[in-house]
Amino acid sequence: KRHAVEAFKTLNYRIFAAGDSYNDTSMLGSADRGFLFKAPDNVKAEFPQFKSTQDYDVLRAMIDEAAREG
């Protein structure tokens, strides 16, 4: 997952990624903005640098906000 993010970044894409578990954290860290989506409490506690939500509409709003911020 991280390698895919890095490949898209070499093409000058801005990358927003969402994931729910430990196996997603390197991807989230490589993305321009990473979000935890429906992640268990222990993952949210261990990776507080990523905004988190359980709701699709909130995730969409967070992505929209990140896109506007540039």
GROMACS .gro file of N, CA and C in nm:
model
  210
    1LYS      N    1   0.083  -0.119   0.000
    1LYS     CA    2   0.000   0.000   0.000
    1LYS      C    3   0.087   0.126   0.000
    2ARG      N    4   0.190   0.124   0.084
    2ARG     CA    5   0.280   0.239   0.089
    2ARG      C    6   0.349   0.259  -0.044
    3HIS      N    7   0.389   0.151  -0.107
    3HIS     CA    8   0.457   0.162  -0.236
    3HIS      C    9   0.366   0.222  -0.342
    4ALA      N   10   0.238   0.189  -0.338
    4ALA     CA   11   0.143   0.248  -0.434
    4ALA      C   12   0.132   0.398  -0.411
    5VAL      N   13   0.123   0.440  -0.285
    5VAL     CA   14   0.116   0.583  -0.253
    5VAL      C   15   0.241   0.653  -0.305
    6GLU      N   16   0.356   0.596  -0.277
    6GLU     CA   17   0.481   0.659  -0.321
    6GLU      C   18   0.490   0.667  -0.473
    7ALA      N   19   0.439   0.565  -0.543
    7ALA     CA   20   0.441   0.566  -0.689
    7ALA      C   21   0.352   0.677  -0.743
    8PHE      N   22   0.233   0.692  -0.688
    8PHE     CA   23   0.144   0.800  -0.732
    8PHE      C   24   0.204   0.937  -0.703
    9LYS      N   25   0.274   0.950  -0.591
    9LYS     CA   26   0.336   1.078  -0.558
    9LYS      C   27   0.445   1.115  -0.658
   10THR      N   28   0.515   1.016  -0.715
   10THR     CA   29   0.616   1.048  -0.817
   10THR      C   30   0.552   1.105  -0.942
   11LEU      N   31   0.422   1.083  -0.959
   11LEU     CA   32   0.348   1.137  -1.073
   11LEU      C   33   0.281   1.270  -1.038
   12ASN      N   34   0.320   1.325  -0.923
   12ASN     CA   35   0.270   1.454  -0.874
   12ASN      C   36   0.122   1.454  -0.836
   13TYR      N   37   0.070   1.337  -0.795
   13TYR     CA   38  -0.065   1.332  -0.740
   13TYR      C   39  -0.059   1.367  -0.592
   14ARG      N   40  -0.162   1.435  -0.544
   14ARG     CA   41  -0.180   1.452  -0.399
   14ARG      C   42  -0.257   1.330  -0.352
   15ILE      N   43  -0.212   1.270  -0.245
   15ILE     CA   44  -0.269   1.144  -0.201
   15ILE      C   45  -0.335   1.160  -0.065
   16PHE      N   46  -0.463   1.123  -0.059
   16PHE     CA   47  -0.538   1.113   0.066
   16PHE      C   48  -0.571   0.965   0.083
   17ALA      N   49  -0.540   0.910   0.199
   17ALA     CA   50  -0.560   0.767   0.221
   17ALA      C   51  -0.634   0.744   0.352
   18ALA      N   52  -0.713   0.638   0.354
   18ALA     CA   53  -0.786   0.599   0.475
   18ALA      C   54  -0.761   0.451   0.500
   19GLY      N   55  -0.746   0.418   0.626
   19GLY     CA   56  -0.725   0.278   0.663
   19GLY      C   57  -0.773   0.254   0.805
   20ASP      N   58  -0.774   0.127   0.844
   20ASP     CA   59  -0.833   0.094   0.973
   20ASP      C   60  -0.742   0.016   1.067
   21SER      N   61  -0.621  -0.019   1.026
   21SER     CA   62  -0.542  -0.106   1.111
   21SER      C   63  -0.393  -0.082   1.094
   22TYR      N   64  -0.316  -0.159   1.170
   22TYR     CA   65  -0.170  -0.144   1.168
   22TYR      C   66  -0.111  -0.157   1.029
   23ASN      N   67  -0.167  -0.248   0.949
   23ASN     CA   68  -0.110  -0.270   0.816
   23ASN      C   69  -0.131  -0.151   0.724
   24ASP      N   70  -0.209  -0.053   0.765
   24ASP     CA   71  -0.234   0.066   0.684
   24ASP      C   72  -0.149   0.186   0.726
   25THR      N   73  -0.084   0.178   0.840
   25THR     CA   74  -0.021   0.299   0.895
   25THR      C   75   0.097   0.350   0.813
   26SER      N   76   0.173   0.262   0.749
   26SER     CA   77   0.282   0.313   0.665
   26SER      C   78   0.226   0.384   0.542
   27MET      N   79   0.114   0.334   0.488
   27MET     CA   80   0.048   0.401   0.377
   27MET      C   81  -0.003   0.538   0.421
   28LEU      N   82  -0.067   0.543   0.537
   28LEU     CA   83  -0.122   0.669   0.586
   28LEU      C   84  -0.010   0.770   0.609
   29GLY      N   85   0.103   0.724   0.661
   29GLY     CA   86   0.215   0.813   0.685
   29GLY      C   87   0.280   0.863   0.557
   30SER      N   88   0.274   0.785   0.452
   30SER     CA   89   0.332   0.826   0.323
   30SER      C   90   0.241   0.918   0.244
   31ALA      N   91   0.112   0.911   0.270
   31ALA     CA   92   0.015   0.994   0.199
   31ALA      C   93   0.031   1.140   0.239
   32ASP      N   94  -0.019   1.229   0.156
   32ASP     CA   95  -0.019   1.371   0.192
   32ASP      C   96  -0.107   1.394   0.314
   33ARG      N   97  -0.213   1.317   0.325
   33ARG     CA   98  -0.298   1.321   0.443
   33ARG      C   99  -0.356   1.182   0.465
   34GLY      N  100  -0.339   1.131   0.585
   34GLY     CA  101  -0.391   0.998   0.619
   34GLY      C  102  -0.498   1.007   0.725
   35PHE      N  103  -0.595   0.920   0.715
   35PHE     CA  104  -0.709   0.917   0.807
   35PHE      C  105  -0.733   0.773   0.852
   36LEU      N  106  -0.768   0.760   0.979
   36LEU     CA  107  -0.812   0.630   1.029
   36LEU      C  108  -0.964   0.625   1.014
   37PHE      N  109  -1.012   0.515   0.956
   37PHE     CA  110  -1.155   0.500   0.932
   37PHE      C  111  -1.203   0.369   0.993
   38LYS      N  112  -1.292   0.382   1.090
   38LYS     CA  113  -1.347   0.265   1.161
   38LYS      C  114  -1.237   0.181   1.224
   39ALA      N  115  -1.136   0.249   1.273
   39ALA     CA  116  -1.024   0.179   1.338
   39ALA      C  117  -1.060   0.145   1.482
   40PRO      N  118  -1.006   0.035   1.533
   40PRO     CA  119  -1.029   0.002   1.674
   40PRO      C  120  -0.958   0.103   1.765
   41ASP      N  121  -1.005   0.110   1.888
   41ASP     CA  122  -0.952   0.209   1.982
   41ASP      C  123  -0.802   0.198   2.003
   42ASN      N  124  -0.747   0.077   2.006
   42ASN     CA  125  -0.603   0.064   2.030
   42ASN      C  126  -0.522   0.122   1.914
   43VAL      N  127  -0.570   0.112   1.793
   43VAL     CA  128  -0.500   0.170   1.678
   43VAL      C  129  -0.509   0.323   1.684
   44LYS      N  130  -0.627   0.375   1.716
   44LYS     CA  131  -0.643   0.520   1.728
   44LYS      C  132  -0.552   0.575   1.837
   45ALA      N  133  -0.541   0.504   1.948
   45ALA     CA  134  -0.457   0.550   2.059
   45ALA      C  135  -0.309   0.547   2.022
   46GLU      N  136  -0.269   0.449   1.944
   46GLU     CA  137  -0.127   0.435   1.909
   46GLU      C  138  -0.084   0.529   1.797
   47PHE      N  139  -0.180   0.577   1.717
   47PHE     CA  140  -0.148   0.664   1.603
   47PHE      C  141  -0.233   0.791   1.607
   48PRO      N  142  -0.214   0.873   1.711
   48PRO     CA  143  -0.297   0.994   1.725
   48PRO      C  144  -0.269   1.100   1.619
   49GLN      N  145  -0.162   1.084   1.542
   49GLN     CA  146  -0.131   1.183   1.438
   49GLN      C  147  -0.231   1.178   1.323
   50PHE      N  148  -0.310   1.071   1.314
   50PHE     CA  149  -0.409   1.059   1.208
   50PHE      C  150  -0.548   1.091   1.262
   51LYS      N  151  -0.618   1.182   1.196
   51LYS     CA  152  -0.757   1.207   1.233
   51LYS      C  153  -0.835   1.078   1.213
   52SER      N  154  -0.939   1.062   1.294
   52SER     CA  155  -1.015   0.937   1.292
   52SER      C  156  -1.164   0.964   1.290
   53THR      N  157  -1.237   0.876   1.222
   53THR     CA  158  -1.383   0.883   1.222
   53THR      C  159  -1.439   0.744   1.201
   54GLN      N  160  -1.564   0.729   1.236
   54GLN     CA  161  -1.638   0.604   1.214
   54GLN      C  162  -1.744   0.621   1.107
   55ASP      N  163  -1.756   0.742   1.053
   55ASP     CA  164  -1.869   0.777   0.967
   55ASP      C  165  -1.822   0.816   0.827
   56TYR      N  166  -1.887   0.761   0.725
   56TYR     CA  167  -1.849   0.791   0.586
   56TYR      C  168  -1.862   0.939   0.553
   57ASP      N  169  -1.970   1.001   0.597
   57ASP     CA  170  -1.990   1.143   0.566
   57ASP      C  171  -1.882   1.230   0.630
   58VAL      N  172  -1.843   1.196   0.751
   58VAL     CA  173  -1.737   1.271   0.819
   58VAL      C  174  -1.604   1.249   0.747
   59LEU      N  175  -1.577   1.126   0.704
   59LEU     CA  176  -1.454   1.100   0.629
   59LEU      C  177  -1.451   1.184   0.502
   60ARG      N  178  -1.562   1.188   0.432
   60ARG     CA  179  -1.569   1.269   0.309
   60ARG      C  180  -1.542   1.416   0.340
   61ALA      N  181  -1.600   1.466   0.449
   61ALA     CA  182  -1.578   1.606   0.488
   61ALA      C  183  -1.431   1.630   0.523
   62MET      N  184  -1.367   1.536   0.589
   62MET     CA  185  -1.226   1.551   0.624
   62MET      C  186  -1.139   1.552   0.498
   63ILE      N  187  -1.171   1.468   0.402
   63ILE     CA  188  -1.097   1.466   0.276
   63ILE      C  189  -1.119   1.596   0.199
   64ASP      N  190  -1.244   1.642   0.194
   64ASP     CA  191  -1.273   1.768   0.126
   64ASP      C  192  -1.196   1.884   0.190
   65GLU      N  193  -1.193   1.887   0.323
   65GLU     CA  194  -1.120   1.992   0.394
   65GLU      C  195  -0.971   1.986   0.362
   66ALA      N  196  -0.914   1.866   0.363
   66ALA     CA  197  -0.772   1.850   0.332
   66ALA      C  198  -0.742   1.895   0.189
   67ALA      N  199  -0.832   1.867   0.098
   67ALA     CA  200  -0.812   1.907  -0.042
   67ALA      C  201  -0.815   2.059  -0.057
   68ARG      N  202  -0.901   2.124   0.019
   68ARG     CA  203  -0.909   2.270   0.013
   68ARG      C  204  -0.786   2.336   0.074
   69GLU      N  205  -0.728   2.272   0.175
   69GLU     CA  206  -0.611   2.329   0.242
   69GLU      C  207  -0.488   2.331   0.152
   70GLY      N  208  -0.488   2.246   0.053
   70GLY     CA  209  -0.374   2.243  -0.039
   70GLY      C  210  -0.263   2.175   0.021
   0.00000   0.00000   0.00000
